[in-house]
Tab-separated table of N, CA and C and ligand atoms in Angstrom:
chain	number	residue	atom	x	y	z
A	177	MET	N	15.106	-13.167	16.776
A	177	MET	CA	15.663	-13.446	15.453
A	177	MET	C	16.057	-11.797	14.872
A	178	ASP	N	14.013	-11.151	15.535
A	178	ASP	CA	14.384	-9.298	15.129
A	178	ASP	C	15.857	-8.853	15.972
A	179	GLU	N	16.251	-8.930	17.141
A	179	GLU	CA	16.542	-8.313	17.644
A	179	GLU	C	18.233	-8.696	17.366
A	180	GLN	N	18.922	-10.185	16.788
A	180	GLN	CA	20.265	-10.484	16.166
A	180	GLN	C	20.620	-9.653	15.321
A	181	LEU	N	18.961	-9.748	14.459
A	181	LEU	CA	19.466	-8.951	12.893
A	181	LEU	C	19.702	-7.306	13.299
A	182	ILE	N	18.852	-6.762	14.335
A	182	ILE	CA	19.079	-5.068	14.575
A	182	ILE	C	20.626	-5.272	15.031
A	183	ALA	N	20.980	-6.099	15.814
A	183	ALA	CA	22.197	-5.916	16.503
A	183	ALA	C	23.205	-6.357	15.048
A	184	ALA	N	23.286	-7.121	14.195
A	184	ALA	CA	24.123	-7.044	12.977
A	184	ALA	C	24.300	-5.510	12.741
A	185	ALA	N	22.810	-5.458	12.032
A	185	ALA	CA	22.690	-3.567	11.407
A	185	ALA	C	23.698	-2.746	12.027
A	186	LEU	N	23.186	-2.321	13.171
A	186	LEU	CA	24.400	-1.425	14.510
A	186	LEU	C	25.694	-1.570	14.148
A	187	ALA	N	25.962	-2.861	14.189
A	187	ALA	CA	27.477	-3.365	14.173
A	187	ALA	C	28.269	-3.173	12.552
A	188	ALA	N	27.121	-3.419	11.655
A	188	ALA	CA	27.470	-3.433	10.122
A	188	ALA	C	27.155	-1.139	9.994
A	189	ARG	N	27.020	-1.162	10.913
A	189	ARG	CA	26.368	0.919	10.770
A	189	ARG	C	28.808	1.327	10.680
A	190	GLU	N	28.876	0.804	11.980
A	190	GLU	CA	29.889	1.052	12.506
A	190	GLU	C	31.729	1.119	10.991
A	191	LYS	N	30.895	0.383	10.164
A	191	LYS	CA	31.668	0.531	8.817
A	191	LYS	C	31.567	1.039	7.799
A	192	SER	N	30.883	1.712	7.927
A	192	SER	CA	29.743	2.906	6.854
A	192	SER	C	31.124	3.957	6.648
A	193	TYR	N	30.937	4.327	4.887
A	193	TYR	CA	31.945	4.787	4.384
A	193	TYR	C	31.453	5.976	3.710
A	194	CYS	N	30.658	7.238	5.004
A	194	CYS	CA	30.150	8.373	4.766
A	194	CYS	C	30.515	9.357	4.363
A	195	PRO	N	31.435	9.786	4.017
A	195	PRO	CA	32.270	10.934	4.900
A	195	PRO	C	31.268	12.363	3.862
A	196	TYR	N	30.742	12.434	2.697
A	196	TYR	CA	29.547	13.641	2.308
A	196	TYR	C	28.921	13.691	2.515
A	197	SER	N	27.253	13.146	3.181
A	197	SER	CA	26.407	12.764	3.743
A	197	SER	C	26.082	13.618	5.686
A	198	GLY	N	27.766	12.160	6.020
A	198	GLY	CA	27.428	12.499	7.144
A	198	GLY	C	26.773	11.685	7.876
A	199	PHE	N	25.597	10.345	7.481
A	199	PHE	CA	24.763	9.855	7.379
A	199	PHE	C	25.243	8.352	7.516
A	200	SER	N	25.644	7.650	8.844
A	200	SER	CA	25.959	5.860	8.593
A	200	SER	C	24.908	4.821	8.620
A	201	VAL	N	24.204	4.132	7.674
A	201	VAL	CA	24.374	3.624	7.422
A	201	VAL	C	24.542	1.937	7.752
A	202	GLY	N	23.378	1.115	8.561
A	202	GLY	CA	23.562	-0.593	8.266
A	202	GLY	C	22.979	-1.222	8.337
A	203	ALA	N	23.140	-2.541	7.089
A	203	ALA	CA	21.853	-2.730	6.821
A	203	ALA	C	22.225	-5.071	7.610
A	204	ALA	N	21.582	-5.387	8.134
A	204	ALA	CA	22.164	-6.966	8.151
A	204	ALA	C	20.822	-7.880	7.704
A	205	LEU	N	20.339	-8.467	6.601
A	205	LEU	CA	20.027	-9.450	5.854
A	205	LEU	C	19.832	-11.136	6.489
A	206	MET	N	18.048	-11.287	6.446
A	206	MET	CA	18.442	-12.824	6.441
A	206	MET	C	18.170	-13.577	5.394
A	207	GLY	N	19.038	-14.722	4.807
A	207	GLY	CA	18.857	-15.173	3.794
A	207	GLY	C	17.789	-16.795	4.422
A	208	VAL	N	17.021	-17.462	2.970
A	208	VAL	CA	16.200	-18.644	4.126
A	208	VAL	C	16.449	-19.272	4.014
A	209	SER	N	18.214	-19.825	4.145
A	209	SER	CA	19.686	-20.361	4.746
A	209	SER	C	19.593	-20.543	6.035
A	210	GLY	N	19.128	-19.447	6.676
A	210	GLY	CA	19.460	-18.904	7.286
A	210	GLY	C	20.519	-17.574	8.314
A	211	LYS	N	21.461	-17.764	7.134
A	211	LYS	CA	21.954	-17.136	7.058
A	211	LYS	C	22.251	-15.667	7.533
A	212	ILE	N	22.826	-14.661	7.839
A	212	ILE	CA	22.452	-13.021	8.121
A	212	ILE	C	24.411	-12.448	7.260
A	213	TYR	N	23.450	-11.958	5.864
A	213	TYR	CA	24.922	-10.523	5.343
A	213	TYR	C	24.599	-9.466	5.904
A	214	THR	N	25.534	-8.867	5.964
A	214	THR	CA	25.554	-7.534	6.306
A	214	THR	C	26.466	-6.345	5.613
A	215	GLY	N	25.935	-5.120	5.802
A	215	GLY	CA	26.417	-3.892	4.994
A	215	GLY	C	26.179	-2.561	5.162
A	216	CYS	N	27.072	-2.314	4.369
A	216	CYS	CA	26.708	-0.864	4.955
A	216	CYS	C	27.012	0.442	3.918
A	217	ASN	N	26.382	1.484	4.219
A	217	ASN	CA	26.136	2.513	3.137
A	217	ASN	C	27.684	3.055	2.558
A	218	VAL	N	28.178	2.914	0.555
A	218	VAL	CA	29.358	3.309	0.649
A	218	VAL	C	29.891	4.368	-0.083
A	219	GLU	N	30.409	5.520	0.234
A	219	GLU	CA	29.428	7.014	-0.669
A	219	GLU	C	30.619	6.904	-1.692
A	220	CYS	N	30.164	8.383	-2.262
A	220	CYS	CA	31.923	8.316	-3.359
A	220	CYS	C	31.774	10.292	-3.774
A	221	ALA	N	32.921	10.518	-4.059
A	221	ALA	CA	32.855	12.198	-4.521
A	221	ALA	C	31.959	12.164	-5.635
A	222	SER	N	31.630	11.464	-6.752
A	222	SER	CA	31.058	11.140	-7.618
A	222	SER	C	29.422	10.680	-6.496
A	223	TYR	N	28.821	11.570	-5.833
A	223	TYR	CA	27.569	10.928	-5.604
A	223	TYR	C	26.636	9.935	-5.735
A	224	PRO	N	26.438	10.469	-7.361
A	224	PRO	CA	26.093	8.666	-7.639
A	224	PRO	C	26.279	7.410	-7.523
A	225	ALA	N	27.126	7.182	-7.573
A	225	ALA	CA	27.563	6.406	-7.241
A	225	ALA	C	27.718	5.772	-6.633
A	226	GLY	N	27.558	6.519	-5.078
A	226	GLY	CA	27.806	6.405	-4.300
A	226	GLY	C	26.144	4.552	-3.551
A	227	ASN	N	26.231	3.439	-2.796
A	227	ASN	CA	25.537	2.737	-2.422
A	227	ASN	C	25.142	2.859	-1.148
A	228	CYS	N	23.524	2.530	-1.178
A	228	CYS	CA	22.544	2.429	0.285
A	228	CYS	C	23.550	1.294	0.795
A	229	ALA	N	23.399	1.111	2.204
A	229	ALA	CA	23.757	-0.127	3.238
A	229	ALA	C	22.832	-1.262	2.554
A	230	GLU	N	21.367	-1.134	2.483
A	230	GLU	CA	19.929	-1.878	1.740
A	230	GLU	C	21.235	-2.446	0.721
A	231	ARG	N	21.265	-1.539	-0.510
A	231	ARG	CA	21.986	-2.465	-1.628
A	231	ARG	C	23.032	-3.430	-1.671
A	232	THR	N	23.763	-2.880	-0.856
A	232	THR	CA	25.346	-3.595	-0.380
A	232	THR	C	25.154	-4.673	0.043
A	233	VAL	N	24.159	-4.716	0.990
A	233	VAL	CA	23.748	-6.174	1.619
A	233	VAL	C	23.084	-7.104	0.435
A	234	PHE	N	21.941	-6.461	-0.326
A	234	PHE	CA	21.673	-7.261	-1.174
A	234	PHE	C	23.037	-8.321	-2.350
A	235	CYS	N	24.017	-7.037	-3.032
A	235	CYS	CA	24.529	-7.424	-3.566
A	235	CYS	C	25.597	-8.317	-3.016
A	236	LYS	N	26.066	-8.080	-1.907
A	236	LYS	CA	27.267	-9.173	-1.355
A	236	LYS	C	26.199	-10.628	-0.593
A	237	ALA	N	25.219	-10.994	-0.792
A	237	ALA	CA	24.506	-11.609	-0.320
A	237	ALA	C	23.793	-12.112	-1.766
A	238	VAL	N	23.882	-12.135	-3.100
A	238	VAL	CA	23.643	-12.787	-3.794
A	238	VAL	C	24.871	-13.541	-4.517
A	239	SER	N	25.750	-12.147	-4.088
A	239	SER	CA	26.631	-12.118	-5.233
A	239	SER	C	27.936	-13.571	-4.497
A	240	GLU	N	27.283	-14.099	-3.312
A	240	GLU	CA	27.475	-15.227	-2.221
A	240	GLU	C	27.154	-16.140	-2.327
A	241	GLY	N	25.899	-15.833	-3.228
A	241	GLY	CA	25.185	-17.423	-3.870
A	241	GLY	C	23.625	-17.666	-3.103
A	242	GLU	N	22.979	-17.213	-2.283
A	242	GLU	CA	21.787	-16.530	-1.861
A	242	GLU	C	21.350	-15.963	-2.834
A	243	GLN	N	19.575	-16.038	-2.975
A	243	GLN	CA	18.957	-15.540	-3.926
A	243	GLN	C	17.402	-14.980	-3.049
A	244	LYS	N	16.993	-15.969	-2.299
A	244	LYS	CA	15.995	-15.716	-1.388
A	244	LYS	C	16.124	-15.597	0.370
A	245	PHE	N	15.281	-14.448	0.500
A	245	PHE	CA	15.618	-13.877	1.548
A	245	PHE	C	14.320	-13.645	2.835
A	246	LEU	N	14.214	-13.448	3.777
A	246	LEU	CA	12.991	-13.263	5.211
A	246	LEU	C	13.186	-12.279	5.453
A	247	ALA	N	13.907	-11.624	5.839
A	247	ALA	CA	13.665	-10.204	6.289
A	247	ALA	C	15.641	-9.581	6.328
A	248	ILE	N	15.032	-8.138	6.892
A	248	ILE	CA	16.526	-7.084	6.486
A	248	ILE	C	15.907	-6.138	8.061
A	249	ALA	N	17.252	-5.802	8.471
A	249	ALA	CA	17.057	-5.170	9.590
A	249	ALA	C	18.031	-4.204	9.338
A	250	VAL	N	17.148	-2.588	9.368
A	250	VAL	CA	18.073	-1.422	8.904
A	250	VAL	C	18.490	-0.085	10.103
A	251	ALA	N	19.712	0.335	9.842
A	251	ALA	CA	19.476	1.422	11.436
A	251	ALA	C	20.566	2.454	10.586
A	252	GLY	N	19.854	3.540	10.989
A	252	GLY	CA	20.823	4.872	9.935
A	252	GLY	C	20.717	6.024	10.907
A	253	GLY	N	21.863	7.103	11.469
A	253	GLY	CA	21.598	8.276	11.996
A	253	GLY	C	22.758	8.608	11.686
A	254	SER	N	23.485	10.478	12.541
A	254	SER	CA	24.393	10.830	12.562
A	254	SER	C	25.475	9.703	12.192
A	255	VAL	N	26.531	10.060	11.809
A	255	VAL	CA	27.621	9.078	12.344
A	255	VAL	C	28.437	9.369	13.565
A	256	GLY	N	28.918	8.189	14.022
A	256	GLY	CA	29.507	8.931	15.324
A	256	GLY	C	28.492	9.048	16.432
A	257	ARG	N	27.464	8.693	16.412
A	257	ARG	CA	26.398	8.807	17.197
A	257	ARG	C	25.341	7.524	17.069
A	258	SER	N	24.708	8.199	18.480
A	258	SER	CA	23.885	6.803	18.350
A	258	SER	C	22.328	6.621	17.599
A	259	VAL	N	21.739	5.454	17.263
A	259	VAL	CA	20.816	5.500	16.510
A	259	VAL	C	19.751	6.339	17.282
A	260	THR	N	19.091	7.108	17.247
A	260	THR	CA	17.565	7.966	17.674
A	260	THR	C	16.141	7.945	17.123
A	261	GLU	N	16.559	7.552	15.680
A	261	GLU	CA	15.066	7.743	14.444
A	261	GLU	C	15.526	6.501	13.779
A	262	TYR	N	13.969	6.401	13.663
A	262	TYR	CA	13.837	5.014	12.413
A	262	TYR	C	14.187	5.379	11.034
A	263	CYS	N	15.389	4.553	10.318
A	263	CYS	CA	15.633	4.922	8.629
A	263	CYS	C	15.184	3.754	8.185
A	264	PRO	N	13.716	4.476	7.632
A	264	PRO	CA	13.023	3.211	6.334
A	264	PRO	C	13.800	3.668	5.435
A	265	PRO	N	14.134	2.486	4.794
A	265	PRO	CA	14.489	2.176	2.925
A	265	PRO	C	14.362	2.709	2.035
A	266	CYS	N	15.196	3.896	1.378
A	266	CYS	CA	14.921	4.517	-0.051
A	266	CYS	C	13.922	3.672	-0.820
A	267	GLY	N	13.263	4.062	-2.010
A	267	GLY	CA	12.270	3.810	-2.852
A	267	GLY	C	13.364	2.487	-3.712
A	268	ILE	N	14.582	3.167	-4.441
A	268	ILE	CA	14.847	2.555	-5.359
A	268	ILE	C	15.577	0.518	-3.786
A	269	CYS	N	15.955	1.084	-3.009
A	269	CYS	CA	16.641	0.028	-2.077
A	269	CYS	C	14.967	-0.816	-1.912
A	270	ARG	N	13.810	-0.308	-2.145
A	270	ARG	CA	12.461	-0.983	-1.484
A	270	ARG	C	12.343	-2.026	-2.928
A	271	GLN	N	12.760	-1.605	-4.633
A	271	GLN	CA	12.983	-2.483	-5.564
A	271	GLN	C	13.492	-3.176	-5.232
A	272	ILE	N	15.164	-3.435	-5.360
A	272	ILE	CA	15.647	-4.853	-4.646
A	272	ILE	C	14.711	-5.477	-3.376
A	273	MET	N	14.424	-5.149	-2.876
A	273	MET	CA	13.987	-6.008	-2.039
A	273	MET	C	13.040	-7.483	-2.956
A	274	ARG	N	12.116	-6.625	-3.890
A	274	ARG	CA	10.869	-6.864	-4.528
A	274	ARG	C	11.437	-8.248	-5.381
A	275	GLU	N	12.850	-7.830	-5.943
A	275	GLU	CA	13.515	-8.639	-7.164
A	275	GLU	C	13.914	-9.986	-5.941
A	276	PHE	N	14.056	-9.861	-4.697
A	276	PHE	CA	14.834	-10.852	-4.319
A	276	PHE	C	13.460	-11.477	-3.192
A	277	ALA	N	12.566	-11.026	-2.971
A	277	ALA	CA	11.771	-11.646	-1.930
A	277	ALA	C	10.748	-11.702	-1.920
A	278	ASP	N	9.748	-12.113	-0.830
A	278	ASP	CA	8.313	-12.346	-1.647
A	278	ASP	C	7.483	-10.844	-1.063
A	279	PRO	N	6.716	-10.102	-1.206
A	279	PRO	CA	6.279	-8.440	-0.504
A	279	PRO	C	5.542	-9.652	0.809
A	280	GLU	N	4.915	-11.114	0.509
A	280	GLU	CA	3.799	-11.254	1.555
A	280	GLU	C	4.568	-11.359	2.495
A	281	GLU	N	5.781	-11.750	2.674
A	281	GLU	CA	6.582	-12.342	3.625
A	281	GLU	C	7.827	-11.944	4.150
A	282	PHE	N	8.586	-11.309	3.071
A	282	PHE	CA	10.094	-10.482	3.868
A	282	PHE	C	9.350	-8.966	4.927
A	283	ARG	N	10.266	-9.258	4.970
A	283	ARG	CA	9.800	-8.144	6.455
A	283	ARG	C	11.394	-7.034	6.932
A	284	ILE	N	10.893	-5.926	6.714
A	284	ILE	CA	11.467	-4.805	7.134
A	284	ILE	C	11.458	-4.422	8.812
A	285	VAL	N	13.026	-4.562	9.195
A	285	VAL	CA	12.964	-4.274	10.808
A	285	VAL	C	12.903	-3.264	11.014
A	286	LEU	N	12.740	-1.703	11.743
A	286	LEU	CA	14.184	-0.421	11.986
A	286	LEU	C	13.595	-0.409	13.406
A	287	THR	N	14.909	0.632	13.494
A	287	THR	CA	15.062	0.479	14.873
A	287	THR	C	15.292	1.494	15.110
A	288	ASP	N	15.173	2.591	16.336
A	288	ASP	CA	14.903	4.275	16.490
A	288	ASP	C	16.066	4.223	17.959
A	289	GLY	N	17.424	3.057	17.519
A	289	GLY	CA	17.758	2.977	19.430
A	289	GLY	C	16.942	2.222	20.448
A	290	LYS	N	15.801	2.184	20.413
A	290	LYS	CA	14.901	2.202	22.150
A	290	LYS	C	14.538	1.362	21.318
A	291	ASN	N	13.521	0.949	20.811
A	291	ASN	CA	12.604	0.380	20.492
A	291	ASN	C	12.949	-0.010	18.778
A	292	GLN	N	11.434	-0.805	18.066
A	292	GLN	CA	11.466	-1.732	16.923
A	292	GLN	C	10.060	-1.547	16.159
A	293	LYS	N	9.979	-1.664	14.655
A	293	LYS	CA	8.988	-1.721	14.310
A	293	LYS	C	9.069	-2.761	13.225
A	294	SER	N	8.481	-3.450	12.532
A	294	SER	CA	9.007	-4.238	11.081
A	294	SER	C	7.279	-3.917	10.231
A	295	TYR	N	7.990	-3.897	8.813
A	295	TYR	CA	7.086	-3.896	7.949
A	295	TYR	C	6.805	-4.936	7.246
A	296	LEU	N	5.798	-5.349	6.162
A	296	LEU	CA	5.975	-5.966	4.943
A	296	LEU	C	6.300	-5.359	4.041
A	297	LEU	N	7.190	-6.484	2.835
A	297	LEU	CA	7.165	-5.170	2.013
A	297	LEU	C	6.435	-4.516	1.279
A	298	LYS	N	5.127	-5.574	1.071
A	298	LYS	CA	3.764	-4.741	0.448
A	298	LYS	C	3.389	-3.763	0.832
A	299	GLU	N	3.501	-3.300	1.863
A	299	GLU	CA	3.240	-2.474	2.943
A	299	GLU	C	3.893	-0.971	2.782
A	300	LEU	N	4.704	-1.039	2.200
A	300	LEU	CA	6.358	-0.447	2.205
A	300	LEU	C	6.391	-0.098	0.527
A	301	LEU	N	6.279	-1.261	-0.324
A	301	LEU	CA	5.691	-1.072	-1.666
A	301	LEU	C	4.291	-1.706	-2.358
A	302	PRO	N	3.828	-1.034	-2.412
A	302	PRO	CA	2.406	-1.718	-2.543
A	302	PRO	C	2.189	-1.417	-4.137
A	303	GLU	N	1.549	-2.459	-4.386
A	303	GLU	CA	0.801	-2.282	-6.182
A	303	GLU	C	2.346	-2.462	-6.963
A	304	SER	N	3.384	-3.389	-5.856
A	304	SER	CA	4.272	-3.588	-7.061
A	304	SER	C	4.725	-4.448	-8.119
A	305	PHE	N	5.821	-3.624	-9.034
A	305	PHE	CA	6.382	-4.211	-10.414
A	305	PHE	C	7.496	-5.396	-10.312
A	306	GLY	N	7.319	-6.452	-10.468
A	306	GLY	CA	8.519	-7.768	-10.101
A	306	GLY	C	8.539	-8.478	-11.563
A	307	PRO	N	9.418	-9.663	-10.987
A	307	PRO	CA	10.029	-10.585	-12.103
A	307	PRO	C	8.842	-11.067	-12.965
A	308	ASP	N	7.792	-11.503	-11.748
A	308	ASP	CA	6.736	-12.308	-12.298
A	308	ASP	C	6.121	-11.283	-13.425
A	309	HIS	N	6.339	-10.223	-13.333
A	309	HIS	CA	5.451	-9.282	-14.266
A	309	HIS	C	6.277	-9.581	-15.742
A	310	LEU	N	7.474	-10.758	-15.865
A	310	LEU	CA	8.278	-10.177	-16.627
A	310	LEU	C	8.135	-11.894	-17.414
A	311	GLU	N	7.516	-12.812	-16.689
A	311	GLU	CA	7.246	-13.988	-17.441
A	311	GLU	C	7.274	-14.209	-18.947
A	312	GLY	N	7.438	-15.316	-19.288
A	312	GLY	CA	7.744	-15.376	-20.652
A	312	GLY	C	8.913	-13.992	-21.693
A	313	GLY	N	9.180	-13.279	-20.898
A	313	GLY	CA	10.396	-12.117	-21.499
A	313	GLY	C	9.939	-10.927	-21.886
A	314	CYS	N	10.834	-10.640	-21.799
A	314	CYS	CA	10.899	-9.111	-22.190
A	314	CYS	C	10.843	-8.791	-23.198
A	315	PRO	N	10.116	-8.375	-24.437
A	315	PRO	CA	10.225	-8.662	-26.115
A	315	PRO	C	10.966	-7.920	-26.305
B	485	THU	N1	21.429	5.596	3.049
B	485	THU	C1	20.946	4.479	3.342
B	485	THU	O1	22.300	3.669	2.736
B	485	THU	N2	20.200	3.580	3.061
B	485	THU	C2	18.745	4.386	3.039
B	485	THU	O2	17.411	3.321	3.597
B	485	THU	C3	18.476	5.647	3.018
B	485	THU	C4	19.938	6.613	2.768
B	485	THU	C5	22.228	6.428	2.347
B	485	THU	C6	22.361	6.993	1.383
B	485	THU	C7	23.576	8.158	1.882
B	485	THU	O3	24.529	7.234	1.991
B	485	THU	C8	23.022	8.439	3.031
B	485	THU	O4	22.249	7.998	4.101
B	485	THU	C9	22.170	9.520	3.061
B	485	THU	O5	21.532	9.871	2.285
């Protein structure tokens, strides 16, 4: 499963729109249904309006009806070049993962182009705040 997710993330990276950073990222997300969704980073001349690959893929998947996920693969590096370094997800993306995944089970799979490593979400976002904290509603 990890190999398939990494291959999908590398393919999605080819679609990246990153004229400002020159850093292309692809992500592939496995839903509990078994379906794999893909996304890339999409930048914008108004820089903060850009989106990371991970958030792109979560928005795509949720907008297609899936809301629980098992794993994500992320691959990033200089555009037009092969991946040579691990690309760990940024803090905002980790928080989006927390919204739609179980921190004890959701895995984040990274590749440096040769090797891979995986983490549980709880390792990359310890002591996290999530939807369960708002049970009973917001004031
Ligand atoms: N980026 C991602 O897409 N995911 C990450 O995990 C780290 C950073 C993007 C955002 C921006 O388009 C470019 O990489 C450089 O920060």
